[in-house]
mmCIF file of C-alpha atoms in Angstrom:
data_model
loop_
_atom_site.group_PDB
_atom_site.id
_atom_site.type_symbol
_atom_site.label_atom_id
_atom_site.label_comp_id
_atom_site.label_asym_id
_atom_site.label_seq_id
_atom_site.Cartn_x
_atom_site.Cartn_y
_atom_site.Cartn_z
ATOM 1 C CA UNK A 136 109.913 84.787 128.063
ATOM 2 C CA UNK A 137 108.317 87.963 128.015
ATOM 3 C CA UNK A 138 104.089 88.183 128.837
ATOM 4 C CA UNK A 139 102.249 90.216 126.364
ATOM 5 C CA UNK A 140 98.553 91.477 127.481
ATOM 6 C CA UNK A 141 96.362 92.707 124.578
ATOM 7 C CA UNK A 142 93.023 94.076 124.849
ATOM 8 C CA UNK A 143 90.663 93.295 121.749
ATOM 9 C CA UNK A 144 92.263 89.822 121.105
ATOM 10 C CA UNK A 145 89.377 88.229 119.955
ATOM 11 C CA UNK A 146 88.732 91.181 116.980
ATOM 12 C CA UNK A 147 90.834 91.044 113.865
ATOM 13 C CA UNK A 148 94.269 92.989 114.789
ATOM 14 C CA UNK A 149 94.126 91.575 117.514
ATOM 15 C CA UNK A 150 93.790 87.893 116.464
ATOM 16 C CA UNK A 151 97.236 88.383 113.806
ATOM 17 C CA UNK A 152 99.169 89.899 116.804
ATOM 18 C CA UNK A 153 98.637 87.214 119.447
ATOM 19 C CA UNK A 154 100.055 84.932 116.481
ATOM 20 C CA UNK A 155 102.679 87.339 115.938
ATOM 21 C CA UNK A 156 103.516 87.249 119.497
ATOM 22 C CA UNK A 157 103.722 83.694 120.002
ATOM 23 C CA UNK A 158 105.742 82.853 117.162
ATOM 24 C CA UNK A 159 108.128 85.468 118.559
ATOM 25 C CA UNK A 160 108.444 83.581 121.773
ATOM 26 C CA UNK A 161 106.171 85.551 123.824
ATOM 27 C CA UNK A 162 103.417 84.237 127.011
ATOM 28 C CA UNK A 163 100.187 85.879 125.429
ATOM 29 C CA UNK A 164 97.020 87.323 127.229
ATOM 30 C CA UNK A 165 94.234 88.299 126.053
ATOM 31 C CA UNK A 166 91.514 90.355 127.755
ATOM 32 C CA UNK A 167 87.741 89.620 127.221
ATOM 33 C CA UNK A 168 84.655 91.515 128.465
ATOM 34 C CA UNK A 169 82.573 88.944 130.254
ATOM 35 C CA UNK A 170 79.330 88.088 128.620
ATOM 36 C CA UNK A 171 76.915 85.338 127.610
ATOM 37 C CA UNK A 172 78.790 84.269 124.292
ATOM 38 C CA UNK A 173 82.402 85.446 124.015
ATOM 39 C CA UNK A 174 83.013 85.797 120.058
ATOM 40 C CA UNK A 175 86.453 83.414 119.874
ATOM 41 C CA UNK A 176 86.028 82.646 116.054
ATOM 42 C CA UNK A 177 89.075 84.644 115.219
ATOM 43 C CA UNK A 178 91.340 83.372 117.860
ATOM 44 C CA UNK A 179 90.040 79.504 118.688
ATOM 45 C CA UNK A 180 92.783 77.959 116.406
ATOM 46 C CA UNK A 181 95.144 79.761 119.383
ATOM 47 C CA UNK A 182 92.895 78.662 122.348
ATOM 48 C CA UNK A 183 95.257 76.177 123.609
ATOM 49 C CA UNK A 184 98.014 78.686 123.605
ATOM 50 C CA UNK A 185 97.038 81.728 125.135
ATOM 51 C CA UNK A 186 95.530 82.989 128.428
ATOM 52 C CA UNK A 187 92.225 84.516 128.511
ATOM 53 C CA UNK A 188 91.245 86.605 131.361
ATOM 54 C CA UNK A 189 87.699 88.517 131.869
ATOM 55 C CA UNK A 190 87.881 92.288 132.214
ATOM 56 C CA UNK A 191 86.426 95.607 130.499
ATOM 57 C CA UNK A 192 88.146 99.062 129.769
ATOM 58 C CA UNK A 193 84.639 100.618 131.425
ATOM 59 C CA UNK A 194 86.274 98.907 134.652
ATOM 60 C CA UNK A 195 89.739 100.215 136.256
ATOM 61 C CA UNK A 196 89.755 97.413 138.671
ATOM 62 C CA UNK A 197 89.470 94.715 136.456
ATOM 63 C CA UNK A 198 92.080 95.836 134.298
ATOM 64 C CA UNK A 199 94.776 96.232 137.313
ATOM 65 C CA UNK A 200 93.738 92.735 138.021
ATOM 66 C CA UNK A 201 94.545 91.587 133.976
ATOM 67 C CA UNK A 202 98.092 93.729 134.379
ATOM 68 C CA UNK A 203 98.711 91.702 137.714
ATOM 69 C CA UNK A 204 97.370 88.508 136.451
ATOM 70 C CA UNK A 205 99.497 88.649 133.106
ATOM 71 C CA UNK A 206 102.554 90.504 134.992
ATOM 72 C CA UNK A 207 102.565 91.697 131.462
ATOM 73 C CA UNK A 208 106.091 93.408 129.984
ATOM 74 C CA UNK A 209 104.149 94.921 127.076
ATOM 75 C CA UNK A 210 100.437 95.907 126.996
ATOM 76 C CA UNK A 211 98.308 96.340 123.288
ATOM 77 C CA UNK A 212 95.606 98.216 123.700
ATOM 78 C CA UNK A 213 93.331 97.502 120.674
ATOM 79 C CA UNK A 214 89.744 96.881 122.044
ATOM 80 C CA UNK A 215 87.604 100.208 121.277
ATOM 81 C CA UNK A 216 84.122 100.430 119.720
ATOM 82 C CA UNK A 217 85.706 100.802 116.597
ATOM 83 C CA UNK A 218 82.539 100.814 114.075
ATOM 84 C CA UNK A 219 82.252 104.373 112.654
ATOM 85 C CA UNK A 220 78.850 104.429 112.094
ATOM 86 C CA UNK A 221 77.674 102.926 115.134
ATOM 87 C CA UNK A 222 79.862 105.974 116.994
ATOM 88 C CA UNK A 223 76.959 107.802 115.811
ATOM 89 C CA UNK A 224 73.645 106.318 117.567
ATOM 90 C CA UNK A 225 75.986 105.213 120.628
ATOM 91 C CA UNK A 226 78.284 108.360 121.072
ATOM 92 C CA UNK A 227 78.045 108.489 124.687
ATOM 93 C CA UNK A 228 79.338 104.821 125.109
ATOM 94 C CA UNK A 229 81.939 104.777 122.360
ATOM 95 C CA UNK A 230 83.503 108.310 123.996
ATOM 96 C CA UNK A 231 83.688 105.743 127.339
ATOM 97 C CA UNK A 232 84.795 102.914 125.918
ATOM 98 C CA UNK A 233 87.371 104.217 123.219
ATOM 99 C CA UNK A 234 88.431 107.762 125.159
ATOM 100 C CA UNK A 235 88.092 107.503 128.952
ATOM 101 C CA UNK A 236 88.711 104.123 128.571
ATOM 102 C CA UNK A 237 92.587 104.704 127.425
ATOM 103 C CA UNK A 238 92.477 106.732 131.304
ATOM 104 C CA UNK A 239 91.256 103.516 133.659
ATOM 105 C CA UNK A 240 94.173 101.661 131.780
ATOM 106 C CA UNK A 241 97.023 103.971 131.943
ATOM 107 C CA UNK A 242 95.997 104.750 135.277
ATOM 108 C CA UNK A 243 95.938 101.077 135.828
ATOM 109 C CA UNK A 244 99.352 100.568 134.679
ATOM 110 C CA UNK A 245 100.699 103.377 136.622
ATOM 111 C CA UNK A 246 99.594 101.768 139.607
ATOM 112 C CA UNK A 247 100.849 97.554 138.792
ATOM 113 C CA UNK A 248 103.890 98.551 137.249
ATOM 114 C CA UNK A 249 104.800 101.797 135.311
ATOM 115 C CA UNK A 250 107.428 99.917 133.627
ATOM 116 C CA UNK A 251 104.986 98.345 131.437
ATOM 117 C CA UNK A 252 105.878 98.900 127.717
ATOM 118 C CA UNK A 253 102.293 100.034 125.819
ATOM 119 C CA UNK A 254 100.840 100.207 122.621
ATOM 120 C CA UNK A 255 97.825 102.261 122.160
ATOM 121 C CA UNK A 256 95.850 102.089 118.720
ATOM 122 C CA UNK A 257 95.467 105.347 117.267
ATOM 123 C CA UNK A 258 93.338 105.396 114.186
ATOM 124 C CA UNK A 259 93.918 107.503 110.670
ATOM 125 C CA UNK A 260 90.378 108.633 111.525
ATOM 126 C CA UNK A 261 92.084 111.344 113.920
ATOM 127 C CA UNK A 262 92.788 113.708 110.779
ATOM 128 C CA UNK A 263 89.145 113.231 109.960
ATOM 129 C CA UNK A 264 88.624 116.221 107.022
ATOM 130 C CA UNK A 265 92.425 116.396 106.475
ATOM 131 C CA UNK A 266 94.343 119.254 106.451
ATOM 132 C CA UNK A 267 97.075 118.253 104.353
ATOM 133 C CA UNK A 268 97.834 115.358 102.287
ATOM 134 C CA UNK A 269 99.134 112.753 102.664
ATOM 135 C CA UNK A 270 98.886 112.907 106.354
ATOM 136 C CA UNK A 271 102.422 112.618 108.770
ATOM 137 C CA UNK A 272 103.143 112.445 112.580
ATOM 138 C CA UNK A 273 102.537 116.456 112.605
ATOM 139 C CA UNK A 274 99.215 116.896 110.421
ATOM 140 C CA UNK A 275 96.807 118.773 112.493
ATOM 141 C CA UNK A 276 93.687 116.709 113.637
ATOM 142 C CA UNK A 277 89.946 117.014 112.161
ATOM 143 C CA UNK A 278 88.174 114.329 113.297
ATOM 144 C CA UNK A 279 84.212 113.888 111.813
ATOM 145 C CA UNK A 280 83.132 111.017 113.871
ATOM 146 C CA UNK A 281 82.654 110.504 117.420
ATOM 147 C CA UNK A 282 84.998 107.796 116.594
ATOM 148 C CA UNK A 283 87.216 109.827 115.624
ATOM 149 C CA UNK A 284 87.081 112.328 118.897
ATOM 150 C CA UNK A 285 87.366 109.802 121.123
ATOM 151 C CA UNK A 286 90.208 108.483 119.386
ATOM 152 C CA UNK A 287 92.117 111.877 119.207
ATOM 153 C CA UNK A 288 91.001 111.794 123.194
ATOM 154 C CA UNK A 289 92.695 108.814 123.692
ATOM 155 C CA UNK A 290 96.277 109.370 121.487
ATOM 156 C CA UNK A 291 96.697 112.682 123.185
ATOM 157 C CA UNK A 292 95.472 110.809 126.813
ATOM 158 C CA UNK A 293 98.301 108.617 126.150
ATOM 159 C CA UNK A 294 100.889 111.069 124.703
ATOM 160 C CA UNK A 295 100.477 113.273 128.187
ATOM 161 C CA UNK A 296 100.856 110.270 130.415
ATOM 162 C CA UNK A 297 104.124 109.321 128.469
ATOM 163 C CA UNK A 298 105.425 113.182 129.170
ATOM 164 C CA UNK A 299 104.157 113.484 132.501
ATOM 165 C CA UNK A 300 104.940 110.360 134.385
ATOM 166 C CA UNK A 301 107.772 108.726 131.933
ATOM 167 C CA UNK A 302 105.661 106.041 130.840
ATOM 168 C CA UNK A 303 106.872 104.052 128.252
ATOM 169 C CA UNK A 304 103.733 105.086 126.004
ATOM 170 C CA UNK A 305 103.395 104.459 122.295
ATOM 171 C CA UNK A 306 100.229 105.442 119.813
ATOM 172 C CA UNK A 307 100.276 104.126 116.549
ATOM 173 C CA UNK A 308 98.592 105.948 114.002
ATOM 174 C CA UNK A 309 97.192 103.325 111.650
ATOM 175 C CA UNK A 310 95.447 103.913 108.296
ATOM 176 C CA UNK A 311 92.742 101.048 107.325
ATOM 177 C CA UNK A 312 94.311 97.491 107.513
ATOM 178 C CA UNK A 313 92.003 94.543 106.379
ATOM 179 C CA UNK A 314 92.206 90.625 105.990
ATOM 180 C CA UNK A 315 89.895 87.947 105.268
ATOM 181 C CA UNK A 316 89.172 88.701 109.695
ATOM 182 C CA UNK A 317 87.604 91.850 109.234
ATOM 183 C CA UNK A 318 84.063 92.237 110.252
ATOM 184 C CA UNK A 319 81.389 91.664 108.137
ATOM 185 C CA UNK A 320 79.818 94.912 109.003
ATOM 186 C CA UNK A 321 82.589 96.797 107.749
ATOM 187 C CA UNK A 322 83.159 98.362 104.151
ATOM 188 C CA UNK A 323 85.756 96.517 102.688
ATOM 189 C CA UNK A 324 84.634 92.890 104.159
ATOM 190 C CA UNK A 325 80.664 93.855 102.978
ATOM 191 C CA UNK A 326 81.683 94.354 99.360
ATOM 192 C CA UNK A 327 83.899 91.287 99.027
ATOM 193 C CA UNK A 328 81.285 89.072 100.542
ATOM 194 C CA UNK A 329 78.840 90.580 98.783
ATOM 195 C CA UNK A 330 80.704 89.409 95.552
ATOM 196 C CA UNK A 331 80.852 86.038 96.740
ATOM 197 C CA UNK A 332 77.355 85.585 97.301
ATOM 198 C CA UNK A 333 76.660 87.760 94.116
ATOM 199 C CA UNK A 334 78.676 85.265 92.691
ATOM 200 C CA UNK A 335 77.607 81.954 93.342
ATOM 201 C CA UNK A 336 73.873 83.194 92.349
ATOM 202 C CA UNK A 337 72.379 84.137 96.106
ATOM 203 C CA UNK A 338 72.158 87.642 96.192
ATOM 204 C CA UNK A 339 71.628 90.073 93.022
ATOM 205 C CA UNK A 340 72.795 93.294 94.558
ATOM 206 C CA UNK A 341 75.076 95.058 96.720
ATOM 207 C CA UNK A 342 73.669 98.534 98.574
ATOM 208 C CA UNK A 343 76.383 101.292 99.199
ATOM 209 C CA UNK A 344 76.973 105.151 100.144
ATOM 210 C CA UNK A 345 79.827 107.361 98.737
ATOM 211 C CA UNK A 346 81.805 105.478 96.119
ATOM 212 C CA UNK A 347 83.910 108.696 95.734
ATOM 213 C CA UNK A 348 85.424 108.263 99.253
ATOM 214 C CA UNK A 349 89.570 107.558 99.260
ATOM 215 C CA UNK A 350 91.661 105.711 101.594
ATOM 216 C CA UNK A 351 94.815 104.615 102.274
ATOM 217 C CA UNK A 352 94.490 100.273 102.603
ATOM 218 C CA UNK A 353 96.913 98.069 103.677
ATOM 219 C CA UNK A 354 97.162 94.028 104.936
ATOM 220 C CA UNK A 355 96.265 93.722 108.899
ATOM 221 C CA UNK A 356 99.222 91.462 109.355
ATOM 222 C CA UNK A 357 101.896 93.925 108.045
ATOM 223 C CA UNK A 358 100.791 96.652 110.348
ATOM 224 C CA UNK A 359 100.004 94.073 113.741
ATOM 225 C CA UNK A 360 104.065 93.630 112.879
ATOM 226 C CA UNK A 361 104.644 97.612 113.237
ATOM 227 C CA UNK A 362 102.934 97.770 116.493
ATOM 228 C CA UNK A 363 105.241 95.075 117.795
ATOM 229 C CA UNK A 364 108.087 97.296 116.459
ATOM 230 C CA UNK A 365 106.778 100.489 118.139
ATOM 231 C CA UNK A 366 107.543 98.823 121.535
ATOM 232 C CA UNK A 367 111.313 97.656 121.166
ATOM 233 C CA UNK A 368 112.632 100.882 120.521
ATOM 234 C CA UNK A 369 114.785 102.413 123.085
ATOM 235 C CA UNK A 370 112.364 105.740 123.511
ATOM 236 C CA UNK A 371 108.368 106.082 122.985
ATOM 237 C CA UNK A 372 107.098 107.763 120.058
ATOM 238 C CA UNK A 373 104.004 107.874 117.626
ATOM 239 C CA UNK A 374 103.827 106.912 114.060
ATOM 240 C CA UNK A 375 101.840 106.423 111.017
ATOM 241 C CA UNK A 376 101.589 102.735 109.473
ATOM 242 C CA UNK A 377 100.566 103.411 105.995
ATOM 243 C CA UNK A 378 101.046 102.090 102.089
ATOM 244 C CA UNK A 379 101.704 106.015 100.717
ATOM 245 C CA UNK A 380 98.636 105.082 98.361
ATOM 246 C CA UNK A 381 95.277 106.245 98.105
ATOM 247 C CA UNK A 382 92.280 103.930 96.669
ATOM 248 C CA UNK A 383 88.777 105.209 96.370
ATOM 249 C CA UNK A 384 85.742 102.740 97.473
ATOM 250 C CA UNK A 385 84.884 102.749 93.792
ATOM 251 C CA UNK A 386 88.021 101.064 92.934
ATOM 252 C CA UNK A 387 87.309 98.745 96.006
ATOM 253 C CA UNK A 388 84.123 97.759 94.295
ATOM 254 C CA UNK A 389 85.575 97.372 91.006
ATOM 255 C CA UNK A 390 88.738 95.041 92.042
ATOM 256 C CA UNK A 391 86.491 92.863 93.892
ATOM 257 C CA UNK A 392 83.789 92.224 91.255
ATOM 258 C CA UNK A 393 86.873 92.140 88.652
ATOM 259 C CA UNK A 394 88.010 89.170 90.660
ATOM 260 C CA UNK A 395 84.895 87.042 89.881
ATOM 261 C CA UNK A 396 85.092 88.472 86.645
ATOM 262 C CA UNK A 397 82.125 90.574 86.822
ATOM 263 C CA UNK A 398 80.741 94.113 86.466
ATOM 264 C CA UNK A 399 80.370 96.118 89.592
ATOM 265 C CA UNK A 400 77.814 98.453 87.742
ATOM 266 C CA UNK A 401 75.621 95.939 86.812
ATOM 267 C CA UNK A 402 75.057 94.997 91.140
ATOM 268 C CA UNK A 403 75.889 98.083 92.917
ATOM 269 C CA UNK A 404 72.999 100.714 93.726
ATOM 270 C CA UNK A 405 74.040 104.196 95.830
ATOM 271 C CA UNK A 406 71.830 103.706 99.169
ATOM 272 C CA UNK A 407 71.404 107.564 101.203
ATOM 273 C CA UNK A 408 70.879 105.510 104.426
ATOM 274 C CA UNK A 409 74.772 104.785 104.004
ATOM 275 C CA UNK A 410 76.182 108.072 103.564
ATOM 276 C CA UNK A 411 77.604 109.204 107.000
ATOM 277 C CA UNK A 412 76.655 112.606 108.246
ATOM 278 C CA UNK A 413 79.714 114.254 108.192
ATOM 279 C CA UNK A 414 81.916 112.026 105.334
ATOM 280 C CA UNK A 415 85.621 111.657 105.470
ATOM 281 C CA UNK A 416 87.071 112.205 101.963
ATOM 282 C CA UNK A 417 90.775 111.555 101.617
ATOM 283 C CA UNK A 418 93.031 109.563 103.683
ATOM 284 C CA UNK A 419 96.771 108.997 102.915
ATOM 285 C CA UNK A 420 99.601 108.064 105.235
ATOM 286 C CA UNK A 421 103.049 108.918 104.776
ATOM 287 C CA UNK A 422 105.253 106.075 106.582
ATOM 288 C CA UNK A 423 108.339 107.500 106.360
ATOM 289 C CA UNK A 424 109.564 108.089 110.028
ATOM 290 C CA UNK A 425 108.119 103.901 110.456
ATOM 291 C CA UNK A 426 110.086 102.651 107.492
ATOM 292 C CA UNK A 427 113.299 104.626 108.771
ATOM 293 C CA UNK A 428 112.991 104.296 112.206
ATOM 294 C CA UNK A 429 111.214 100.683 112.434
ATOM 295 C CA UNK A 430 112.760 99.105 109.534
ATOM 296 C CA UNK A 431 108.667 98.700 108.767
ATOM 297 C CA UNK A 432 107.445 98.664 105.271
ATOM 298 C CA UNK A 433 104.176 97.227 104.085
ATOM 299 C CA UNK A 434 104.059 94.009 102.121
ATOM 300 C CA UNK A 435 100.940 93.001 100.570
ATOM 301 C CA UNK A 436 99.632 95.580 97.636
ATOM 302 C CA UNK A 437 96.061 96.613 97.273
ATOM 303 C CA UNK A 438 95.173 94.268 94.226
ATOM 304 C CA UNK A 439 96.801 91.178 96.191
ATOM 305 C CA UNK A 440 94.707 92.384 99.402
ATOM 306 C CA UNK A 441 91.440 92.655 97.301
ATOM 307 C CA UNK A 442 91.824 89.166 95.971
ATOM 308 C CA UNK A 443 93.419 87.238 98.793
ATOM 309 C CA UNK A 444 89.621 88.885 100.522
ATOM 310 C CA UNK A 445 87.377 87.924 97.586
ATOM 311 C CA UNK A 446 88.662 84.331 97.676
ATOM 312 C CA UNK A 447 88.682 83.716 101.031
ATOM 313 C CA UNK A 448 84.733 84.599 101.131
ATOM 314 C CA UNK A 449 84.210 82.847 97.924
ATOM 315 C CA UNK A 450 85.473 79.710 99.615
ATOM 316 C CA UNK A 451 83.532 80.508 102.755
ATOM 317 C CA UNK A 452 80.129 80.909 100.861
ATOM 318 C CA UNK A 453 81.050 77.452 99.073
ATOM 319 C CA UNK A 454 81.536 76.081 102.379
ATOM 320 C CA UNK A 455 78.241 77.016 103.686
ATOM 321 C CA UNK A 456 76.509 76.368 101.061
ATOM 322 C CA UNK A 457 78.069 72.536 101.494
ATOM 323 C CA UNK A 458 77.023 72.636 104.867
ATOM 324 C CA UNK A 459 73.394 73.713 104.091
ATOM 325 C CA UNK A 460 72.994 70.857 101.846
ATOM 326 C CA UNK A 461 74.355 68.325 104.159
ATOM 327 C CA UNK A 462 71.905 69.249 106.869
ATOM 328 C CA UNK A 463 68.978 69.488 104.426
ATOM 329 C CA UNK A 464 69.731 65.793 103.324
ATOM 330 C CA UNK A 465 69.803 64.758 106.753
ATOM 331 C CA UNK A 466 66.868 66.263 107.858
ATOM 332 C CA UNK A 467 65.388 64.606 104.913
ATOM 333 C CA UNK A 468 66.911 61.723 106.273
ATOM 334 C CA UNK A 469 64.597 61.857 109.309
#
């Protein structure tokens, strides 16, 4: 039985690949940074069957303690402040967390055992203003976020500690991948709740920034499965995980409300406040060197993905509105 340590478990990639993981057999870990309330939502269905340990990618010994603790055989390093706008009022601490924090762990493995297989997640936010399209393993880098430099920090971190001291060292390079687990706060999961709510008559309208922005959108649990991949090759490399297609956030808006059966232009109003400062236009992966060398292809399209999202919140909305009305009676019980 092999032990699997993965950073970020309790966030949404994080969450599919521990259930990847254990269905394939493996002893999972999970690493958590200590605090008041630890967010298990995502993974308390798994609680019983995986080990949770306490440490933080700001802290090199706690992580050599998680790598002895685990005596992990493959390490996924997923945890990251990984909010793009938030990179922006907290640059400083995403550049620790998400760059130099890549270091304390390599660093960490080097020391426990530097036959540890790991994954490190790259982002698609690495080519940033693009250079060419769609975007391979050899398209130049333009990040426009501090997100996105202190991801690029991190992929080449990892890529010189692979050719300088022979660790097994993978990053992959992973276009945006969402599920019904994707935070709230982000794009993709704001519009589809949005609808819900829209929906069932709570809220009248939905506040965005650049409709006109394209990416490349894919199924979480399809690309958890090409991380596993990345690590049971014979030799280390990097790769994209992408669909090939490109989507803009207008379409986004327009599947989901289509879903309900509504018009998006009727409850959508362009907000400044949510236009970032320096925008990323186009993202598009090309997959090719996965699919051939990985066997990886992705499964779920982009109108099953929008719909699969929109009813899983419109189901969640019902079920809170359920539970409002059940405490309401009973306080009116009292």
């Amino acid at each position: 039985m092999k032990n699997a340590l993965i950073t970020g478990i309790t966030g949404q990639d994080g969450s599919y690949l521990a259930e990847l993981l254990l269905q394939k057999g493996y002893r999972v870990w999970g690493v958590v940074r200590r605090t008041s309330t630890v967010p298990l939502a995502r993974i308390h269905h798994l609680e019983q069957d995986i080990h949770i340990l306490s440490a933080d990618l700001l802290d090199e010994r706690s992580l050599r303690y998680a790598l002895e603790m685990s005596e992990a055989d493959e390490v996924y390093n997923l945890a990251a402040q990984s909010f793009v706008p938030e990179s922006w009022n907290q640059s400083i601490l995403t550049g620790e967390i998400t760059a130099l924090g890549v270091t304390r762990l390599l660093d960490a493995i080097r020391d426990v055992n530097p036959h540890i297989r790991m994954y490190q997640a790259s982002t698609s936010e690495m080519f940033g203003k693009a250079r060419e399209v769609p975007q391979t393993e050899l398209t130049p880098f333009y990040p426009r976020s501090p997100y996105g430099v202190s991801k690029l920090y991190a992929h080449w971190i990892t890529v010189n500690y692979r050719e300088s001291y022979g660790l097994y060292a993978c990053s992959g390079i992973l276009f945006n991948h969402e599920s019904p687990r994707r935070g709230t706060e982000f794009l993709t999961r704001k519009v589809t709740r949005a609808v819900a709510r829209i929906e069932a008559g709570l809220d009248r309208m939905l506040l965005l920034g650049n409709l006109d922005a394209q990416r490349d959108w894919g199924y979480a649990p399809d690309y958890v499965e090409g991380m596993w991949r990345m690590l049971q090759q014979d030799e280390p490399d990097d790769y994209v995980l992408a669909t090939g297609e490109t989507h803009s956030v207008r379409e986004w808006v327009q599947e989901s409300f289509a879903a309900v059966g509504l018009d998006y232009r009727e409850f959508v109003r362009i907000d400044p406040a949510f236009v970032r400062p320096a925008e990323v236009d186009l993202l598009v992966g090309d997959p090719t060197k996965a699919c051939e060398r990985l066997g990886w292809t992705p499964k779920v399209t982009f109108p099953q993905l929008v719909r699969l999202m929109v009813e899983h919140d419109c189901r969640t909305v019902a079920e809170e509105r359920e539970m409002e009305r059940a405490v309401t009676m009973l306080r009116g019980d009292r």
